[in-house]
Short mmCIF file of C-alpha atoms in Angstrom, two decimals:
data_model
loop_
_atom_site.label_atom_id
_atom_site.label_comp_id
_atom_site.label_asym_id
_atom_site.label_seq_id
_atom_site.Cartn_x
_atom_site.Cartn_y
_atom_site.Cartn_z
CA MET H 20 -11.40 -13.30 -37.19
CA THR H 21 -13.32 -11.19 -39.74
CA ALA H 22 -17.04 -10.47 -39.69
CA SER H 23 -17.62 -13.05 -42.43
CA THR H 24 -15.80 -15.86 -40.61
CA PRO H 25 -18.33 -18.40 -39.28
CA ARG H 26 -18.80 -18.25 -35.50
CA ILE H 27 -19.43 -21.65 -33.92
CA ALA H 28 -20.37 -21.49 -30.25
CA LEU H 29 -20.14 -24.40 -27.82
CA ILE H 30 -22.03 -23.63 -24.59
CA ALA H 31 -21.18 -25.93 -21.67
CA GLY H 32 -24.12 -25.88 -19.27
CA ALA H 33 -26.68 -25.06 -21.92
CA SER H 34 -29.63 -26.17 -19.75
CA GLY H 35 -28.75 -23.84 -16.88
CA ILE H 36 -29.74 -20.33 -16.10
CA VAL H 37 -26.70 -18.77 -17.89
CA GLY H 38 -26.29 -21.25 -20.73
CA ARG H 39 -29.96 -21.31 -21.64
CA ASN H 40 -30.20 -17.56 -21.94
CA LEU H 41 -26.93 -17.38 -23.90
CA ALA H 42 -28.15 -20.07 -26.28
CA GLU H 43 -31.40 -18.13 -26.87
CA LEU H 44 -29.38 -15.00 -27.77
CA LEU H 45 -26.81 -16.64 -30.06
CA SER H 46 -29.27 -18.96 -31.81
CA SER H 47 -31.37 -15.93 -32.79
CA ASP H 48 -28.45 -14.54 -34.78
CA PRO H 49 -27.59 -16.17 -38.15
CA ALA H 50 -23.95 -15.20 -37.60
CA TRP H 51 -23.69 -17.96 -35.02
CA ARG H 52 -24.02 -21.73 -35.16
CA THR H 53 -24.83 -22.81 -31.63
CA TYR H 54 -24.18 -26.08 -29.87
CA GLY H 55 -25.52 -26.65 -26.38
CA LEU H 56 -23.75 -29.19 -24.22
CA ALA H 57 -25.33 -30.71 -21.15
CA ARG H 58 -25.77 -34.10 -19.54
CA ARG H 59 -29.45 -33.91 -20.35
CA PRO H 60 -29.92 -31.14 -22.99
CA VAL H 61 -33.12 -29.14 -23.00
CA PRO H 62 -34.45 -28.78 -26.58
CA GLN H 63 -34.08 -25.22 -27.84
CA ASP H 64 -34.94 -23.80 -31.22
CA GLY H 65 -31.76 -23.21 -33.26
CA VAL H 66 -29.48 -25.03 -30.81
CA GLU H 67 -27.79 -28.29 -31.76
CA ALA H 68 -27.86 -30.47 -28.62
CA VAL H 69 -24.70 -32.22 -27.41
CA ALA H 70 -25.25 -34.82 -24.70
CA ALA H 71 -22.09 -35.36 -22.72
CA ASP H 72 -20.78 -35.47 -19.15
CA LEU H 73 -18.07 -32.93 -18.32
CA LEU H 74 -16.63 -35.34 -15.81
CA ASP H 75 -16.11 -38.02 -18.46
CA PRO H 76 -13.34 -37.19 -20.89
CA GLU H 77 -14.24 -40.08 -23.23
CA SER H 78 -17.86 -38.94 -23.28
CA LEU H 79 -16.69 -35.44 -24.32
CA ARG H 80 -14.30 -36.71 -27.01
CA THR H 81 -16.99 -38.84 -28.56
CA ALA H 82 -19.76 -36.19 -28.42
CA LEU H 83 -17.54 -33.42 -29.76
CA ALA H 84 -15.67 -35.42 -32.44
CA GLU H 85 -17.42 -33.52 -35.25
CA VAL H 86 -17.76 -30.17 -33.52
CA ARG H 87 -15.10 -27.56 -34.13
CA PRO H 88 -16.08 -24.55 -32.05
CA THR H 89 -14.55 -21.10 -32.52
CA HIS H 90 -15.92 -19.90 -29.18
CA VAL H 91 -16.39 -21.92 -26.01
CA PHE H 92 -18.59 -20.58 -23.21
CA PHE H 93 -18.30 -22.41 -19.89
CA ALA H 94 -21.29 -21.91 -17.59
CA SER H 95 -21.54 -25.06 -15.52
CA TRP H 96 -20.68 -26.24 -12.02
CA LEU H 97 -21.46 -29.09 -9.65
CA ARG H 98 -21.92 -28.39 -5.97
CA GLN H 99 -19.81 -30.61 -3.65
CA GLU H 100 -19.65 -31.15 0.12
CA THR H 101 -16.34 -29.37 0.62
CA GLU H 102 -14.39 -26.68 -1.22
CA ALA H 103 -11.58 -29.16 -1.83
CA GLU H 104 -14.07 -31.33 -3.71
CA ASN H 105 -15.51 -28.28 -5.49
CA ILE H 106 -12.00 -27.48 -6.71
CA ARG H 107 -11.26 -31.05 -7.83
CA VAL H 108 -14.54 -31.57 -9.62
CA ASN H 109 -15.22 -28.11 -11.12
CA SER H 110 -11.65 -27.43 -12.31
CA GLY H 111 -11.63 -30.97 -13.74
CA MET H 112 -14.71 -30.19 -15.86
CA VAL H 113 -13.08 -27.15 -17.36
CA ARG H 114 -9.88 -29.09 -18.08
CA ASN H 115 -11.72 -31.99 -19.60
CA LEU H 116 -13.72 -29.79 -21.97
CA LEU H 117 -10.70 -27.75 -23.10
CA GLN H 118 -8.72 -30.87 -23.75
CA ALA H 119 -11.63 -32.34 -25.82
CA VAL H 120 -11.76 -29.29 -28.15
CA GLN H 121 -8.01 -29.13 -28.88
CA GLY H 122 -7.40 -28.97 -32.58
CA GLY H 123 -6.86 -25.36 -33.47
CA SER H 124 -10.48 -24.18 -34.07
CA VAL H 125 -10.96 -22.41 -30.71
CA ARG H 126 -10.35 -18.69 -30.81
CA HIS H 127 -11.93 -17.63 -27.49
CA VAL H 128 -13.01 -19.18 -24.23
CA ALA H 129 -15.38 -17.40 -21.82
CA LEU H 130 -15.71 -18.58 -18.20
CA VAL H 131 -18.61 -17.58 -15.99
CA THR H 132 -17.85 -17.47 -12.28
CA GLY H 133 -19.28 -14.94 -9.84
CA LEU H 134 -18.82 -12.68 -6.83
CA LYS H 135 -17.57 -15.58 -4.64
CA HIS H 136 -14.30 -14.50 -6.32
CA TYR H 137 -14.40 -11.61 -3.82
CA LEU H 138 -16.54 -13.06 -1.06
CA GLY H 139 -14.92 -16.53 -0.73
CA PRO H 140 -16.48 -20.00 -1.18
CA PHE H 141 -19.53 -21.21 0.69
CA GLU H 142 -17.34 -22.67 3.45
CA ALA H 143 -15.99 -19.18 4.29
CA TYR H 144 -18.71 -17.04 2.66
CA GLY H 145 -18.47 -13.35 3.58
CA LYS H 146 -16.06 -14.05 6.43
CA GLY H 147 -12.60 -12.79 7.27
CA THR H 148 -10.96 -9.81 5.62
CA LEU H 149 -12.84 -8.96 2.41
CA PRO H 150 -12.06 -6.30 -0.17
CA ALA H 151 -13.98 -3.02 0.17
CA THR H 152 -17.08 -2.49 -1.94
CA PRO H 153 -17.75 -1.85 -4.71
CA PHE H 154 -15.82 -4.91 -5.84
CA ARG H 155 -13.41 -4.19 -8.68
CA GLU H 156 -11.71 -6.66 -11.02
CA GLU H 157 -8.22 -5.63 -10.10
CA GLN H 158 -8.66 -6.60 -6.46
CA PRO H 159 -6.41 -9.57 -5.65
CA ARG H 160 -7.69 -13.06 -4.93
CA LEU H 161 -8.46 -13.97 -1.36
CA ASP H 162 -5.82 -16.11 0.34
CA ILE H 163 -8.15 -19.11 0.64
CA PRO H 164 -8.93 -22.10 -1.63
CA ASN H 165 -11.70 -21.26 -4.15
CA PHE H 166 -12.95 -23.30 -7.07
CA TYR H 167 -13.43 -20.17 -9.15
CA TYR H 168 -9.69 -19.55 -8.94
CA ALA H 169 -8.97 -23.15 -9.93
CA GLN H 170 -11.32 -22.86 -12.95
CA GLU H 171 -9.63 -19.60 -14.03
CA ASP H 172 -6.21 -21.27 -13.81
CA GLU H 173 -7.36 -24.09 -16.07
CA VAL H 174 -8.50 -21.56 -18.65
CA PHE H 175 -5.29 -19.56 -18.40
CA ALA H 176 -3.07 -22.68 -18.78
CA ALA H 177 -5.03 -23.98 -21.79
CA ALA H 178 -4.91 -20.49 -23.41
CA ALA H 179 -1.16 -20.41 -23.03
CA GLN H 180 -0.91 -23.87 -24.60
CA GLN H 181 -3.51 -23.56 -27.33
CA GLY H 182 -3.25 -19.88 -28.17
CA PHE H 183 -6.86 -18.75 -27.71
CA THR H 184 -8.01 -15.52 -25.94
CA TRP H 185 -10.16 -15.67 -22.86
CA SER H 186 -12.62 -13.69 -20.72
CA VAL H 187 -13.87 -14.24 -17.18
CA HIS H 188 -17.38 -12.99 -16.25
CA ARG H 189 -18.29 -12.36 -12.62
CA PRO H 190 -22.05 -11.76 -12.27
CA HIS H 191 -23.82 -11.01 -9.02
CA THR H 192 -26.89 -13.13 -8.20
CA ILE H 193 -28.45 -14.02 -11.52
CA ILE H 194 -32.16 -13.55 -12.42
CA GLY H 195 -33.36 -15.62 -15.31
CA PHE H 196 -35.53 -18.46 -16.58
CA ALA H 197 -34.39 -21.99 -15.89
CA VAL H 198 -35.84 -25.05 -14.19
CA GLY H 199 -33.90 -27.34 -11.90
CA ASN H 200 -31.07 -24.81 -11.46
CA ALA H 201 -29.03 -25.01 -8.26
CA MET H 202 -28.78 -21.30 -7.82
CA ASN H 203 -31.99 -19.53 -8.81
CA MET H 204 -33.24 -16.79 -6.52
CA GLY H 205 -35.89 -15.41 -8.87
CA VAL H 206 -37.72 -18.72 -9.30
CA THR H 207 -37.29 -19.51 -5.60
CA LEU H 208 -38.88 -16.21 -4.54
CA ALA H 209 -41.72 -16.69 -7.06
CA MET H 210 -42.58 -20.05 -5.49
CA TYR H 211 -42.32 -18.57 -1.96
CA ALA H 212 -44.55 -15.60 -2.75
CA THR H 213 -47.08 -17.90 -4.43
CA ILE H 214 -47.22 -20.13 -1.37
CA CYS H 215 -47.59 -17.15 0.94
CA ARG H 216 -50.50 -15.80 -1.16
CA GLU H 217 -52.29 -19.13 -1.40
CA THR H 218 -51.82 -20.21 2.22
CA GLY H 219 -51.89 -16.88 4.02
CA ARG H 220 -48.39 -17.20 5.34
CA PRO H 221 -46.56 -13.90 5.96
CA PHE H 222 -44.14 -12.86 3.24
CA VAL H 223 -41.03 -12.61 5.50
CA PHE H 224 -37.68 -11.38 4.26
CA PRO H 225 -35.33 -14.35 4.81
CA GLY H 226 -32.01 -12.51 5.05
CA SER H 227 -29.86 -10.44 7.29
CA GLY H 228 -30.34 -6.89 8.51
CA VAL H 229 -27.19 -5.89 6.62
CA GLN H 230 -28.70 -7.05 3.31
CA TRP H 231 -32.04 -5.40 4.16
CA ARG H 232 -30.37 -2.02 4.68
CA SER H 233 -27.37 -2.06 2.34
CA LEU H 234 -27.08 -1.08 -1.25
CA THR H 235 -26.72 -4.08 -3.62
CA ASP H 236 -27.15 -5.13 -7.26
CA MET H 237 -28.04 -8.19 -9.34
CA THR H 238 -27.50 -9.61 -12.86
CA ASP H 239 -30.16 -10.41 -15.44
CA ALA H 240 -29.24 -13.59 -17.37
CA ARG H 241 -30.18 -11.83 -20.63
CA LEU H 242 -27.77 -8.99 -19.97
CA LEU H 243 -25.08 -11.48 -19.02
CA ALA H 244 -25.64 -13.31 -22.31
CA LYS H 245 -25.11 -10.02 -24.19
CA HIS H 246 -21.99 -9.39 -22.18
CA LEU H 247 -20.60 -12.84 -22.99
CA GLU H 248 -21.11 -12.26 -26.69
CA TRP H 249 -19.68 -8.77 -26.53
CA ALA H 250 -16.49 -9.91 -24.80
CA ALA H 251 -16.03 -12.85 -27.14
CA THR H 252 -16.24 -10.62 -30.21
CA THR H 253 -14.55 -7.39 -29.01
CA PRO H 254 -10.75 -7.45 -29.45
CA ALA H 255 -10.20 -4.94 -26.61
CA ALA H 256 -11.99 -7.27 -24.18
CA ALA H 257 -9.63 -10.19 -24.83
CA ASN H 258 -7.79 -11.66 -21.83
CA GLN H 259 -9.77 -9.66 -19.28
CA ALA H 260 -11.93 -10.39 -16.27
CA PHE H 261 -15.20 -8.44 -15.92
CA ASN H 262 -17.82 -7.82 -13.29
CA VAL H 263 -21.32 -8.01 -14.81
CA VAL H 264 -24.37 -6.39 -13.18
CA ASN H 265 -27.56 -4.71 -14.37
CA GLY H 266 -26.41 -1.15 -13.73
CA ASP H 267 -28.85 -0.10 -11.07
CA VAL H 268 -28.59 -0.39 -7.26
CA PHE H 269 -31.27 -0.95 -4.69
CA ARG H 270 -31.96 -1.93 -1.08
CA TRP H 271 -33.90 -5.07 -0.25
CA GLN H 272 -36.19 -3.08 2.02
CA TRP H 273 -37.46 -1.45 -1.19
CA MET H 274 -37.28 -4.46 -3.49
CA TRP H 275 -39.13 -6.75 -1.04
CA SER H 276 -42.18 -4.52 -1.19
CA ARG H 277 -41.95 -4.38 -4.96
CA LEU H 278 -42.04 -8.19 -5.15
CA ALA H 279 -44.94 -8.37 -2.62
CA ASP H 280 -46.95 -5.87 -4.58
CA HIS H 281 -46.46 -7.84 -7.79
CA PHE H 282 -47.98 -10.94 -6.16
CA GLY H 283 -50.76 -9.04 -4.48
CA ILE H 284 -49.58 -9.67 -0.93
CA ALA H 285 -48.26 -7.58 1.90
CA ALA H 286 -44.54 -7.58 2.87
CA ALA H 287 -44.29 -8.63 6.46
CA PRO H 288 -42.64 -6.12 8.82
CA PHE H 289 -38.89 -6.76 9.19
CA ASP H 290 -37.71 -6.98 12.77
CA GLY H 291 -33.98 -6.87 12.06
CA GLU H 292 -33.23 -10.51 11.30
CA GLY H 293 -35.01 -12.72 8.75
CA ILE H 294 -36.15 -16.32 8.88
CA PRO H 295 -34.19 -18.48 6.38
CA LEU H 296 -36.21 -19.85 3.48
CA GLU H 297 -35.02 -23.35 4.15
CA GLN H 298 -36.83 -23.06 7.50
CA GLN H 299 -39.87 -21.28 6.14
CA LEU H 300 -40.34 -23.78 3.28
CA ALA H 301 -39.67 -26.90 5.31
CA GLY H 302 -42.76 -29.05 4.94
CA ALA H 303 -44.28 -26.90 2.21
CA GLU H 304 -44.14 -29.69 -0.40
CA ASP H 305 -47.74 -30.70 0.15
CA ASP H 306 -48.86 -27.04 -0.08
CA TRP H 307 -47.13 -26.70 -3.45
CA ARG H 308 -48.65 -29.95 -4.74
CA ARG H 309 -52.12 -28.66 -3.84
CA ILE H 310 -51.43 -25.35 -5.53
CA ALA H 311 -50.11 -27.13 -8.66
CA GLU H 312 -53.21 -29.24 -8.77
CA LYS H 313 -55.57 -26.31 -8.21
CA TYR H 314 -54.06 -24.31 -11.09
CA SER H 315 -52.97 -27.20 -13.33
CA LEU H 316 -49.33 -26.21 -13.09
CA ALA H 317 -46.55 -28.04 -14.98
CA GLU H 318 -44.37 -28.88 -11.98
CA PRO H 319 -45.79 -30.19 -8.70
CA ASP H 320 -42.32 -30.90 -7.13
CA LEU H 321 -41.32 -27.83 -5.10
CA HIS H 322 -37.69 -29.03 -4.84
CA ARG H 323 -37.40 -29.09 -8.62
CA LEU H 324 -38.07 -25.38 -8.67
CA THR H 325 -36.52 -23.88 -5.56
CA SER H 326 -32.94 -23.45 -4.30
CA ALA H 327 -33.66 -22.06 -0.83
CA TRP H 328 -30.13 -22.80 0.40
CA HIS H 329 -28.62 -20.51 -2.17
CA THR H 330 -31.17 -17.72 -1.68
CA ASP H 331 -30.51 -17.93 2.08
CA ALA H 332 -26.77 -17.66 1.45
CA ASP H 333 -27.12 -14.64 -0.75
CA LEU H 334 -29.72 -12.76 1.38
CA GLY H 335 -28.07 -13.72 4.65
CA ARG H 336 -24.70 -12.24 3.90
CA PRO H 337 -23.31 -10.16 6.81
CA VAL H 338 -21.54 -7.68 4.54
CA GLU H 339 -22.51 -5.16 1.85
CA VAL H 340 -22.19 -6.61 -1.60
CA LEU H 341 -21.96 -4.07 -4.39
CA THR H 342 -20.17 -4.33 -7.70
CA ASP H 343 -18.29 -1.87 -9.91
CA MET H 344 -18.76 -2.32 -13.67
CA SER H 345 -16.75 0.70 -14.90
CA LYS H 346 -14.31 -1.49 -16.77
CA SER H 347 -16.92 -2.80 -19.19
CA ARG H 348 -18.45 0.66 -19.62
CA ARG H 349 -15.14 2.18 -20.52
CA MET H 350 -14.69 -0.50 -23.18
CA GLY H 351 -18.10 0.17 -24.69
CA PHE H 352 -20.54 -2.29 -23.15
CA LEU H 353 -23.43 0.06 -22.20
CA GLU H 354 -26.37 -2.37 -21.67
CA TYR H 355 -28.63 -1.57 -18.68
CA GLN H 356 -31.47 -3.48 -17.08
CA PRO H 357 -33.73 -2.35 -14.13
CA THR H 358 -33.61 -5.17 -11.59
CA ASP H 359 -37.23 -4.98 -10.55
CA GLN H 360 -38.23 -5.41 -14.17
CA SER H 361 -35.90 -8.40 -14.41
CA PHE H 362 -37.96 -10.05 -11.64
CA PHE H 363 -41.26 -9.09 -13.26
CA ASP H 364 -40.17 -10.37 -16.72
CA LEU H 365 -39.14 -13.65 -15.12
CA PHE H 366 -42.45 -14.01 -13.30
CA ALA H 367 -44.35 -13.38 -16.54
CA ARG H 368 -42.37 -16.12 -18.23
CA LEU H 369 -42.96 -18.51 -15.32
CA ARG H 370 -46.68 -17.94 -15.73
CA GLN H 371 -46.46 -18.48 -19.47
CA ALA H 372 -44.69 -21.83 -18.77
CA ARG H 373 -47.42 -22.72 -16.21
CA LEU H 374 -44.91 -22.91 -13.38
CA ILE H 375 -46.71 -20.36 -11.21
CA PRO H 376 -50.40 -19.33 -11.34
#
């Protein structure tokens, strides 16, 4: 593909934290024509909405009949009760989409997964024998069922059949703007800090002592978007899996105070084991409604904004989680993003959108 060849992006999961930020990036570049696929697309400037259900092959065929993407970005998943159901449903969504775009136009498919590739699925999260940190792409799969592996296998099989190149992107916990996202630590912590400030509750770290003390890293959704575009347009990155993180490391005992200072509250002393957010936010719905009314906020439903279960899973991990990104650096991807600034940028955007005061 030459520089003058039109690039037509199809983003599956365009309303989510990854897809939304990728759509913003690509739609700002005239070299791309950008389609955003979701069950209920969120209007975005420069993005052509495609309403379809990844679980419904006929819905996809109809919605994509006139779309001939050169690049497909898959950034969607649906949480299920068991990992067996996660595998069935989430691998099926990848398979359905790639079957719907058969026709020879697709040159590259990018799949976004995450560090559960190394840590295991939620049913066995951070348990058993795990690879040593920092996690590296060449480390083998864990010997347990994992829907990330099943999604990868669908991409690999379709690539072999259809002849496109692929990339797999494994971010750590993602910080970015999205509403109604199932895994959104940044927005969840913004709601929690706001409730603590407005009600006088202590701002208690909800995680484990291991996470409090250990080095860790995170991924800005804007940096991930740049990485997705880079891998999709860099020949040397074809048919590779990549870790994707901001480039800095920190300990939560430092970051927690940074977040508290930003909201004008004190970080509560940590006694060695945190109180899960699901427990701390239980019954806080009325508090949030009062806060939303007081400041004329756009969303009075706390559950529409928070994903306490996911934040608890990430911050409660009993092992160090640190990621190596040398592979991308060696290939020329040199973007860097300070993680505390990722949080502060997100909080500023939440205020602009009247989601926090």
